[in-house]
Short mmCIF file of C-alpha atoms in Angstrom, two decimals:
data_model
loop_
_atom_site.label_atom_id
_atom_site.label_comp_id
_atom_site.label_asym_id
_atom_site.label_seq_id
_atom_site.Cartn_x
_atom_site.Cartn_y
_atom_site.Cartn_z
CA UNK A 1 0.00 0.00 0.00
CA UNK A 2 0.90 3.68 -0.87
CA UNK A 3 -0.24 7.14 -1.17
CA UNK A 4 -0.58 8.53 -4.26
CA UNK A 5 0.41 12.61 -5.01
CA UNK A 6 -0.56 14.06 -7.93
CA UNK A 7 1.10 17.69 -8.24
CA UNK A 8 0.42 20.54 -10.88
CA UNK A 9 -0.48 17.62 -13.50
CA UNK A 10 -1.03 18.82 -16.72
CA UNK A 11 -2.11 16.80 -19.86
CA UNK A 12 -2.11 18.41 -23.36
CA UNK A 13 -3.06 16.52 -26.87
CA UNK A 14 -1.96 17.60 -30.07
CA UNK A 15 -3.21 20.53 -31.10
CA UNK A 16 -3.03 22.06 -27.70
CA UNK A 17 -6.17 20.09 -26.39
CA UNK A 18 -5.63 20.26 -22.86
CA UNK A 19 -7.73 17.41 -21.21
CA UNK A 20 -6.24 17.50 -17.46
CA UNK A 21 -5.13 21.43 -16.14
CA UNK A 22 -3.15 22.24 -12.93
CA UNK A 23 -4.23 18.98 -11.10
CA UNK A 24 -3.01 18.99 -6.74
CA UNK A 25 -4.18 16.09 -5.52
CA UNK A 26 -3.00 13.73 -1.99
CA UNK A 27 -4.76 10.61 -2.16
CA UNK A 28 -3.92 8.60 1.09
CA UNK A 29 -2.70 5.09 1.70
CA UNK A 30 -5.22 2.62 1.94
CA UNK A 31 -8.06 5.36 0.81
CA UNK A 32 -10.89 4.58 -1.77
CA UNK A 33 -10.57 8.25 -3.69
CA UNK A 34 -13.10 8.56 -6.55
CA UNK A 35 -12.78 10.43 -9.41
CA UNK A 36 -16.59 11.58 -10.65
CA UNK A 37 -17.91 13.90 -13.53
CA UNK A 38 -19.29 13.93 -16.56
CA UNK A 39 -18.09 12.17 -19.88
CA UNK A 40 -14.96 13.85 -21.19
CA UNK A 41 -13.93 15.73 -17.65
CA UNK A 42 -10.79 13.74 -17.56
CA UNK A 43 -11.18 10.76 -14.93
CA UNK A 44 -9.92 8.60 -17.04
CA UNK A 45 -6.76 10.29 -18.45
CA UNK A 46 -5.55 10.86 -14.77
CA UNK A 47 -5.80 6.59 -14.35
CA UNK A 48 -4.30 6.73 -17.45
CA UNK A 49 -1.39 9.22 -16.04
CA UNK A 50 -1.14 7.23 -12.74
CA UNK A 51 -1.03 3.79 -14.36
CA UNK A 52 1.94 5.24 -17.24
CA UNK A 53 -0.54 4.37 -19.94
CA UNK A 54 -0.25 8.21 -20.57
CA UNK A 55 2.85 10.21 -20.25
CA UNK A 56 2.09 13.76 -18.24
CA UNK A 57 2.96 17.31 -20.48
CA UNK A 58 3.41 19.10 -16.79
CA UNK A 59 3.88 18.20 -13.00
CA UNK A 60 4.91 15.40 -11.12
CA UNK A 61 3.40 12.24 -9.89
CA UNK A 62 4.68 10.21 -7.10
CA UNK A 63 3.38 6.32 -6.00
CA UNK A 64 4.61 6.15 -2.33
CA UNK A 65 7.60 8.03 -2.19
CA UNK A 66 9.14 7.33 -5.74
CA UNK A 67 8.72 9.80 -8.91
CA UNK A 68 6.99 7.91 -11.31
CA UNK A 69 7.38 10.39 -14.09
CA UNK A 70 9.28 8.29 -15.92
CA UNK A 71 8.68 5.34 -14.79
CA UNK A 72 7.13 2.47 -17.32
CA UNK A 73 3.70 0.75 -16.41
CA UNK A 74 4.98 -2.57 -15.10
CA UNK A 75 7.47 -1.00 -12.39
CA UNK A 76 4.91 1.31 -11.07
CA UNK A 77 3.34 -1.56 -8.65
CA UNK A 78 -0.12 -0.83 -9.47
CA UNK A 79 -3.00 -2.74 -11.07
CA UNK A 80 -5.89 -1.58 -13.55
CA UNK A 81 -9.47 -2.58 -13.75
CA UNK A 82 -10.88 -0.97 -17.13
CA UNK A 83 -14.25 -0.84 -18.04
CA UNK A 84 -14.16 -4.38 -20.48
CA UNK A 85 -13.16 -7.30 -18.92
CA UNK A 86 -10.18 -8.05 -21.05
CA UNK A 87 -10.00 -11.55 -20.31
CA UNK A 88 -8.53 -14.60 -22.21
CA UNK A 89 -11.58 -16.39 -24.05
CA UNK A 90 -9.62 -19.77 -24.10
CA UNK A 91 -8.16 -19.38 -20.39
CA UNK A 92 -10.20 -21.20 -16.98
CA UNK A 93 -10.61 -18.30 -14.73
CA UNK A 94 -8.06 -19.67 -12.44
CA UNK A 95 -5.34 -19.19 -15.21
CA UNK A 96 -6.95 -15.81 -15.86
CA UNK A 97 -6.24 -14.66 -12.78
CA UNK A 98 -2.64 -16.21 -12.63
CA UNK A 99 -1.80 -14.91 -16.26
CA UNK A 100 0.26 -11.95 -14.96
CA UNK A 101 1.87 -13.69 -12.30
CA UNK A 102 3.53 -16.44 -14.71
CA UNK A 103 4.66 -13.74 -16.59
CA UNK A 104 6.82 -12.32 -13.67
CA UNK A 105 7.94 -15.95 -12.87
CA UNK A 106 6.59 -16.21 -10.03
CA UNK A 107 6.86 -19.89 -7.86
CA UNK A 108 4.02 -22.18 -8.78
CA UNK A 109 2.90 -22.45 -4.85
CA UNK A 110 2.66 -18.65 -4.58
CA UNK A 111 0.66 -18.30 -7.50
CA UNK A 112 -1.86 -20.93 -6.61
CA UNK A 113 -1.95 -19.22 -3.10
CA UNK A 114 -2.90 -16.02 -4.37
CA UNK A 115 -5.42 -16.83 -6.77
CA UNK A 116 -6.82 -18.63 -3.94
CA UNK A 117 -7.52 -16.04 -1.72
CA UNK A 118 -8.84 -13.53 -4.45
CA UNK A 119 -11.30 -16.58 -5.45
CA UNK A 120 -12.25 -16.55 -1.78
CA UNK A 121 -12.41 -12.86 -1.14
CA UNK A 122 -14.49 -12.72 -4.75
CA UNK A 123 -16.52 -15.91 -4.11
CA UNK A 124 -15.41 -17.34 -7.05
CA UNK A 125 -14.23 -20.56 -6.06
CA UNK A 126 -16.99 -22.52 -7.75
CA UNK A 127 -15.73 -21.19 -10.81
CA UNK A 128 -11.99 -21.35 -11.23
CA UNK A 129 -12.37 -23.82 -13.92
CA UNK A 130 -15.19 -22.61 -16.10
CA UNK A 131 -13.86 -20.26 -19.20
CA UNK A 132 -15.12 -16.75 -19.61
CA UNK A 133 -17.90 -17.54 -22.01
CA UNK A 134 -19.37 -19.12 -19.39
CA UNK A 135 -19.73 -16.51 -17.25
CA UNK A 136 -21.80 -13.38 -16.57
CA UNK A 137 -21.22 -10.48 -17.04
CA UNK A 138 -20.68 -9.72 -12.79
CA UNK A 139 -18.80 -12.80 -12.49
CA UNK A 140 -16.21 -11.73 -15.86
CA UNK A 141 -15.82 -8.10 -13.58
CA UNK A 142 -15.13 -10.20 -10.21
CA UNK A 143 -12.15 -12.31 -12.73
CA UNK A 144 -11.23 -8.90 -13.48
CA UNK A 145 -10.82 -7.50 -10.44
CA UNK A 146 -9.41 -11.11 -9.05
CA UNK A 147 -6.72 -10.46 -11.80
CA UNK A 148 -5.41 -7.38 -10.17
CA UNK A 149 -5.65 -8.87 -6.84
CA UNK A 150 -3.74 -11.40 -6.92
CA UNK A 151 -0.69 -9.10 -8.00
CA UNK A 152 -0.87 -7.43 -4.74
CA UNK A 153 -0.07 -4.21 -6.14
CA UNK A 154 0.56 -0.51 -3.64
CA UNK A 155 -2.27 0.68 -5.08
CA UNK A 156 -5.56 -0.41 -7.50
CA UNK A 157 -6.74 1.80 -10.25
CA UNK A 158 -9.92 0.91 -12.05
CA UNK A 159 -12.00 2.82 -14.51
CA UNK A 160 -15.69 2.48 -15.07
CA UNK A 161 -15.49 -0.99 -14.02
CA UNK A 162 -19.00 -1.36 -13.66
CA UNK A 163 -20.63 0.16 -16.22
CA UNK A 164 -21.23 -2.67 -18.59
CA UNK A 165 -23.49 -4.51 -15.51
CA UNK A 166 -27.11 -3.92 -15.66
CA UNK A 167 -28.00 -1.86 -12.49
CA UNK A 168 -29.30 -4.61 -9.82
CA UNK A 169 -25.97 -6.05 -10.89
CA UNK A 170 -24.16 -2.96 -10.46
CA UNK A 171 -25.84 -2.50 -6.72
CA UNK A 172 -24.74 -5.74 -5.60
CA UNK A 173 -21.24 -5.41 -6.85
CA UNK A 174 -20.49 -1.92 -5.12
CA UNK A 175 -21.29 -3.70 -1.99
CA UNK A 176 -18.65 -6.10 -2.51
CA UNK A 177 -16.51 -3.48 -3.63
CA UNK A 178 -17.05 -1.62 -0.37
CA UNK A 179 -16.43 -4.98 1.32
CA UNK A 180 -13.11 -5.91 -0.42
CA UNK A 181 -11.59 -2.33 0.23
CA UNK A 182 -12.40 -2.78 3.84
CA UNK A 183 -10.77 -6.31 3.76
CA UNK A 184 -7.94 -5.34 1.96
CA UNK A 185 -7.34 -1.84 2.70
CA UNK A 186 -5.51 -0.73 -0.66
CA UNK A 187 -4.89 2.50 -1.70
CA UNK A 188 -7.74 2.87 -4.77
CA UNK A 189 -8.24 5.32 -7.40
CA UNK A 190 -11.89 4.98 -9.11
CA UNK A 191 -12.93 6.81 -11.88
CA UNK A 192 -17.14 7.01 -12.41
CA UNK A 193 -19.50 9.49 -13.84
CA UNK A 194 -22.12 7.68 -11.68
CA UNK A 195 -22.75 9.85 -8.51
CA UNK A 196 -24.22 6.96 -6.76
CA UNK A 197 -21.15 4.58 -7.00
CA UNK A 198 -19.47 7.91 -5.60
CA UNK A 199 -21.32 8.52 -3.04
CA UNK A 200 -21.15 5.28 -1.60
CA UNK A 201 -17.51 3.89 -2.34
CA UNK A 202 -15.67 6.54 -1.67
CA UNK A 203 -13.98 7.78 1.15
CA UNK A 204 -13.13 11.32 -0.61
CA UNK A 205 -14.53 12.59 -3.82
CA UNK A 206 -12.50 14.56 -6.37
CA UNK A 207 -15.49 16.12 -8.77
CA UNK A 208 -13.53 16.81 -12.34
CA UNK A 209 -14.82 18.89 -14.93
CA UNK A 210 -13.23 20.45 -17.81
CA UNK A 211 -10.14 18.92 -16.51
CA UNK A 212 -10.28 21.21 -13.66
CA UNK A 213 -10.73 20.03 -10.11
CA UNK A 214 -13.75 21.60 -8.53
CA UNK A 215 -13.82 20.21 -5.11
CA UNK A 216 -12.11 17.14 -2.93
CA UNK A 217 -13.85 16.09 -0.24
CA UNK A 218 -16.24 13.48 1.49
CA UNK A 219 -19.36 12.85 -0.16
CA UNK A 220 -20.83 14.31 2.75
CA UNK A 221 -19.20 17.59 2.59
CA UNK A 222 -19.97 18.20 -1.16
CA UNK A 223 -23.95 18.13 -0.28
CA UNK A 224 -23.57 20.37 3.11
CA UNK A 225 -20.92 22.56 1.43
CA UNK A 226 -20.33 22.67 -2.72
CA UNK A 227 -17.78 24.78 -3.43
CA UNK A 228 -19.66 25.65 -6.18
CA UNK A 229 -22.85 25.76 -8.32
CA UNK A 230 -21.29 22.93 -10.64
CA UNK A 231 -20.44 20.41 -7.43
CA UNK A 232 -23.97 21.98 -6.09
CA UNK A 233 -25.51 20.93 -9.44
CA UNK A 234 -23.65 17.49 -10.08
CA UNK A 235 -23.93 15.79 -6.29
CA UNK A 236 -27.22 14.78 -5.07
CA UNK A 237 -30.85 13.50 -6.26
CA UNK A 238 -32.60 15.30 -6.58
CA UNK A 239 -30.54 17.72 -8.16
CA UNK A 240 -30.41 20.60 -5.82
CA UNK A 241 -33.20 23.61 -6.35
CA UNK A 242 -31.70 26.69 -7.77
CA UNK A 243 -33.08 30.43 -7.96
CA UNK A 244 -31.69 33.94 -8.29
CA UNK A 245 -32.59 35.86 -5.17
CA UNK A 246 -32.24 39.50 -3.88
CA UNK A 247 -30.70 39.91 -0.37
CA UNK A 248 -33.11 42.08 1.72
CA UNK A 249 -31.87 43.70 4.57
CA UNK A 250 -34.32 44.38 7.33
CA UNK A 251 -34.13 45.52 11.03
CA UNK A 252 -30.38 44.06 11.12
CA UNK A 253 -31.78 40.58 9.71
CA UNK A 254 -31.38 39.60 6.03
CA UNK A 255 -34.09 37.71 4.49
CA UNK A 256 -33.90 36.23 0.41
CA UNK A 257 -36.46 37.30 -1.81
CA UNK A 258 -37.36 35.30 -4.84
CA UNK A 259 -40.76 35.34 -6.59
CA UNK A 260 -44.00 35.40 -4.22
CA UNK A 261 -41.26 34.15 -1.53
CA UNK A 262 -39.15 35.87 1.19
CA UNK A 263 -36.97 33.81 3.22
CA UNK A 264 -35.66 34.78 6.55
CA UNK A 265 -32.33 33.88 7.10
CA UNK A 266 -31.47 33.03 10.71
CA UNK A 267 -28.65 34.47 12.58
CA UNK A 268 -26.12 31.69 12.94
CA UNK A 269 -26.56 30.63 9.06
CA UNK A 270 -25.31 33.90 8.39
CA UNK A 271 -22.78 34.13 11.15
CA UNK A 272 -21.35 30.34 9.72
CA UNK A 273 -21.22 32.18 6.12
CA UNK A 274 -18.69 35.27 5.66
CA UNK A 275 -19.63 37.51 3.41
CA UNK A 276 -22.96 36.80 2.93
CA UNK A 277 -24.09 39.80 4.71
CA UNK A 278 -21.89 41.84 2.21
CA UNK A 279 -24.45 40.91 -0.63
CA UNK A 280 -27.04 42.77 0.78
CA UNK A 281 -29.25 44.68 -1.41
CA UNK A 282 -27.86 42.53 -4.44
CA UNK A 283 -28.25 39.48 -6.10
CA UNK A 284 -27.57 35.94 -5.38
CA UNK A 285 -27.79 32.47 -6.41
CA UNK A 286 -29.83 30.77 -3.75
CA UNK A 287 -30.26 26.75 -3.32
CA UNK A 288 -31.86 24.66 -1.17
CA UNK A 289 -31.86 20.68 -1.56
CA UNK A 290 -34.70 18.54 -1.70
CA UNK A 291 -34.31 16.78 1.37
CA UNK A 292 -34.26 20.04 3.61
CA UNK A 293 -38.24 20.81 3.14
CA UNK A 294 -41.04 19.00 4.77
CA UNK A 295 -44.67 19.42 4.67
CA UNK A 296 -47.36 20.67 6.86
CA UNK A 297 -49.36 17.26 5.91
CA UNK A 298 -46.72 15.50 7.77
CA UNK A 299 -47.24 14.34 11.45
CA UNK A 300 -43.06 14.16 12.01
CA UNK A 301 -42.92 18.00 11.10
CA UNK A 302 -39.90 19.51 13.01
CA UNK A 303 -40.26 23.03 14.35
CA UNK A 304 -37.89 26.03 15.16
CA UNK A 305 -36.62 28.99 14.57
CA UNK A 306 -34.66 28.24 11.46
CA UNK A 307 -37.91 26.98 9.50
CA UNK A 308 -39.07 28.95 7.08
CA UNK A 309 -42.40 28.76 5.94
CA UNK A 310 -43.13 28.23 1.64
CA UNK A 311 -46.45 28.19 0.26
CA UNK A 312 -46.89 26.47 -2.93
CA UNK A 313 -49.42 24.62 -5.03
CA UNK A 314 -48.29 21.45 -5.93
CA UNK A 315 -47.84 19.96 -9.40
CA UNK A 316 -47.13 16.23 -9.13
CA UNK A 317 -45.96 13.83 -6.81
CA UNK A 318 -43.86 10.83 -7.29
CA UNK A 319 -43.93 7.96 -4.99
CA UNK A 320 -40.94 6.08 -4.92
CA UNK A 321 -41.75 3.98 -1.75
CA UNK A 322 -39.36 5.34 0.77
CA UNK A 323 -40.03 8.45 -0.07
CA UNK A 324 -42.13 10.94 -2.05
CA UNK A 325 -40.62 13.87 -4.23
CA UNK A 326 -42.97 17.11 -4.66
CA UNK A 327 -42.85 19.07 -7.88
CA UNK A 328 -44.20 22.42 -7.47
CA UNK A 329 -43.22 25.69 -9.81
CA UNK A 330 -41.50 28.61 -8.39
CA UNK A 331 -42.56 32.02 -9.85
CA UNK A 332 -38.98 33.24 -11.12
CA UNK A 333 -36.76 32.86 -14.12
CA UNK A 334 -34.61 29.50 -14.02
CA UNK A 335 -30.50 30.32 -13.25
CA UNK A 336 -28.46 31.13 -16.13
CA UNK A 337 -25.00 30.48 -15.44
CA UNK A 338 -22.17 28.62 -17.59
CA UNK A 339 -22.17 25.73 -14.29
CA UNK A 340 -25.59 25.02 -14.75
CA UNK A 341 -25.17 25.19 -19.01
CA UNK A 342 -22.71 22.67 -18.00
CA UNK A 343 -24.23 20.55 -16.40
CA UNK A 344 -27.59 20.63 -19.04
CA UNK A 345 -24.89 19.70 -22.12
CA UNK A 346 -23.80 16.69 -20.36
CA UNK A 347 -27.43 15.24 -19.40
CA UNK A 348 -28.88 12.39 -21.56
CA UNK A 349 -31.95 13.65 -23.16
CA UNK A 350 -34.17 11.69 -21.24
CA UNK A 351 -32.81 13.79 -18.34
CA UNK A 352 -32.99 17.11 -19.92
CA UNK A 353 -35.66 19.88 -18.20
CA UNK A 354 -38.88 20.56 -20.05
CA UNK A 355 -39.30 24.05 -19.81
CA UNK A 356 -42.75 24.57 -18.25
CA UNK A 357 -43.63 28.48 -18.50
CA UNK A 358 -41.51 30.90 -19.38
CA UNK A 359 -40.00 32.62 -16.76
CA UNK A 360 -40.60 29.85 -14.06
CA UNK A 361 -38.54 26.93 -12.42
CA UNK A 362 -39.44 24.17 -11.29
CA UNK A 363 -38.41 22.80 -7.78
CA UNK A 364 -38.54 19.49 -6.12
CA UNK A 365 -38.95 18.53 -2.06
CA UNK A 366 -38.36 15.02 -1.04
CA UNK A 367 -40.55 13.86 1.84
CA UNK A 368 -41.67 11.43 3.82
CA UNK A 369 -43.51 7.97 2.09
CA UNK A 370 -45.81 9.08 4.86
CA UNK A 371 -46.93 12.22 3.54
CA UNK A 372 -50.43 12.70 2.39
CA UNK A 373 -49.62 15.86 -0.12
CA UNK A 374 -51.29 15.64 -3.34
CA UNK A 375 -51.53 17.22 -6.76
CA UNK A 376 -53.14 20.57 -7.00
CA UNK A 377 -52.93 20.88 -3.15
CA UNK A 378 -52.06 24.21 -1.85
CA UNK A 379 -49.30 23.82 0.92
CA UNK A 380 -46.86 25.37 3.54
CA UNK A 381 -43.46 23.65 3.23
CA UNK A 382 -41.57 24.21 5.50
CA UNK A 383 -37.78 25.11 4.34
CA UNK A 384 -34.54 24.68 6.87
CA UNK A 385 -32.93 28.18 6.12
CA UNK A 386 -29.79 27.62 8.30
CA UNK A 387 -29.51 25.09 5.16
CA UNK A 388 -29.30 27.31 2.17
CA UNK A 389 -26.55 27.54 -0.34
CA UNK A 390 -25.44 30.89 -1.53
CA UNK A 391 -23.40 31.29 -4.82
CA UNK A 392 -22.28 34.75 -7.02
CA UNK A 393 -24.29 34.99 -9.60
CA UNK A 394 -21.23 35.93 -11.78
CA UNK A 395 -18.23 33.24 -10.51
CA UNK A 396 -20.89 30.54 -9.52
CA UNK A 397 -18.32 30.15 -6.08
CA UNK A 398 -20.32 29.27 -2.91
CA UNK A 399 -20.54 32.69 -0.61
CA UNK A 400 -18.72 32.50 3.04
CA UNK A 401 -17.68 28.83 2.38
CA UNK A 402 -14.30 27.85 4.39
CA UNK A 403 -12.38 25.33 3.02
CA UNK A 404 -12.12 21.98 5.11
CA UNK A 405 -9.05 20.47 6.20
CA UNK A 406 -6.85 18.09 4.06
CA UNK A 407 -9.95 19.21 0.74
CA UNK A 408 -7.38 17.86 -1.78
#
């Protein structure tokens, strides 16, 4: 096992195409750092750097305490899961998995000791013998990742490697992902544009986009505290609400005003956010996620002084069993800002907004299974101010946001 230090990384194409820019990043030994964005942010090219599959333009990177600049693939002490299997069609999975360790001449008794443990680790002991066509398509990605296992490497570094599973597949092998890092406690870089196999593998998060990092952190600490509208926009589902607000000072308290809404914000939000107060009497990006409303329907309602109270008349409601997400529409312009462009160019179509009135955005709450709102019902949410997000309208940076410890 090793840390891994990425510092001032650059990576430019022909032609000046410059996929990676200025990249600082400490991941620790033994830590399960993923590497989310969208498609084309750069995820993979960093792997790619780490591994030696791609040479750097700029920077340094180091694998324990060695520079690995120059350094070719096979004595960097790592081992790659990509997104295909890559597996030998006329190989048993037991000689799939021992391949690489032949290759570096290793004694027969070793080998057939290591495979044996990543079989057992992988539960794939019943099928060390079969050959990859008869296989499926979880148990190919367990040969694969039993293939880098067995090498024993200082650190694992696997791309996409679930992306090819259908997703009650994919569910069931992040679990044993989660186990085998807690087993095995390797250092692992994991690239994903799925914020769900993020949020739940990963000790840190390093959100890429545009080559640029935006934020390092635990998933936790990107929803409480985005750095910015993109991580605001990217982590969490529902996506988070977003309006453009006007900061109202009144009687020494500021309150956000947005449509037919004005939101009081209590004291120690503001007192936790520097700067915010210097807004006043201007405008601001304002968001609040769907998990920090509830509804007056619901028995469970919390109280106190940091509630703020939202009328609205309810749209639809989508019952997902757990829980129940409210769509309602908010009487103000939806945020322009190159973030949330962004973030709409990289969205499949099915996931794209349908634009409902001009001039209007549409929210969502997530509630309680065990709420009784309804479409067309005219409610009182009620909203957790102390909760709020505040961004500038022009950077898109999070307002009177400190930086944690050890971010990057």
């Amino acid at each position: 096992m090793a840390p891994v230090t990425l510092e001032h990384v650059d990576k430019v194409y022909a032609g000046g195409v410059k996929a990676v820019s200025d990249l600082s990043l400490q991941i620790r030994d033994g830590e399960f750092m993923i590497l989310v964005g969208p498609s084309g942010c750069g995820k993979s090219t960093v792997l790619r750097m780490i591994a030696g599959l791609e040479e750097i333009s700029q920077g340094s990177i180091r694998i324990g305490e060695q520079l690995v600049n120059d350094l070719p693939p096979k004595d960097r002490d790592i081992a790659m899961v990509f997104q295909n299997y890559a597996l030998y069609p006329h190989l048993t999975v037991a000689d799939n998995m021992a391949f690489g360790l032949r290759m570096r001449q290793l004694p027969a008794d070793e080998i057939s000791r290591r495979v044996a443990g990543a079989a057992r680790a992988l539960g794939l002991e019943p099928y060390l013998d079969r050959k990859p066509a008869a296989l499926s398509g979880g148990q190919r990605q367990r040969v694969a990742m039993g293939r880098a296992i067995v090498r024993e490497p200082q650190a694992f570094l696997m791309d996409e490697p679930l992306s090819n599973l259908d997703a009650k597949l994919r569910v069931g092998m992040r679990a044993a992902l989660a186990d085998l890092h807690e087993r095995l406690k390797v250092t692992t870089v994991y690239g994903t544009h799925d914020q769900a196999e993020a949020m739940m593998l990963g000790d840190r998060v390093c959100v890429l986009a545009g080559g640029l990092l935006q934020q390092a952190g635990t998933p936790q600490d990107l929803l409480d505290h985005p750095a910015s509208l993109f991580v605001a926009g990217f982590i969490g589902w529902p996506a988070m609400n977003l309006v453009t607000a006007r900061l109202i000072a009144d009687g020494g308290q500021l309150a956000a005003s947005f449509g037919a809404h004005r939101l009081a914000i209590p004291g120690p939000a503001l007192a936790a956010r520097p700067g915010l107060a210097e807004y006043a009497g201007r405008e601001v990006i304002l968001g609040a996620r769907p998990p920090d409303f509830d509804d007056a329907f619901d028995d469970a309602r919390p109280s106190g002084p940091s509630r703020a109270r939202m009328p609205v008349s309810v749209d639809a409601v989508e019952e997902l069993g757990g829980e129940n997400h409210v769509i309602f529409v908010i009487d103000a312009p939806p945020v322009e800002h190159k973030d949330i462009a962004a973030l709409l160019a990289d969205a499949d179509e099915d996931e794209a907004p349908v634009p409902l009135a001009a001039g209007k955005s549409l929210w969502t709450a997530r509630v309680s299974s065990g709420s009784r709102v309804r479409p067309g019902d005219s409610i009182e949410f009620g909203l957790d101010a102390g909760r709020l997000h505040f961004f500038d309208p022009v950077s898109g940076l999070a307002i009177g946001r400190t930086e944690p410890e050890n971010s990057a």
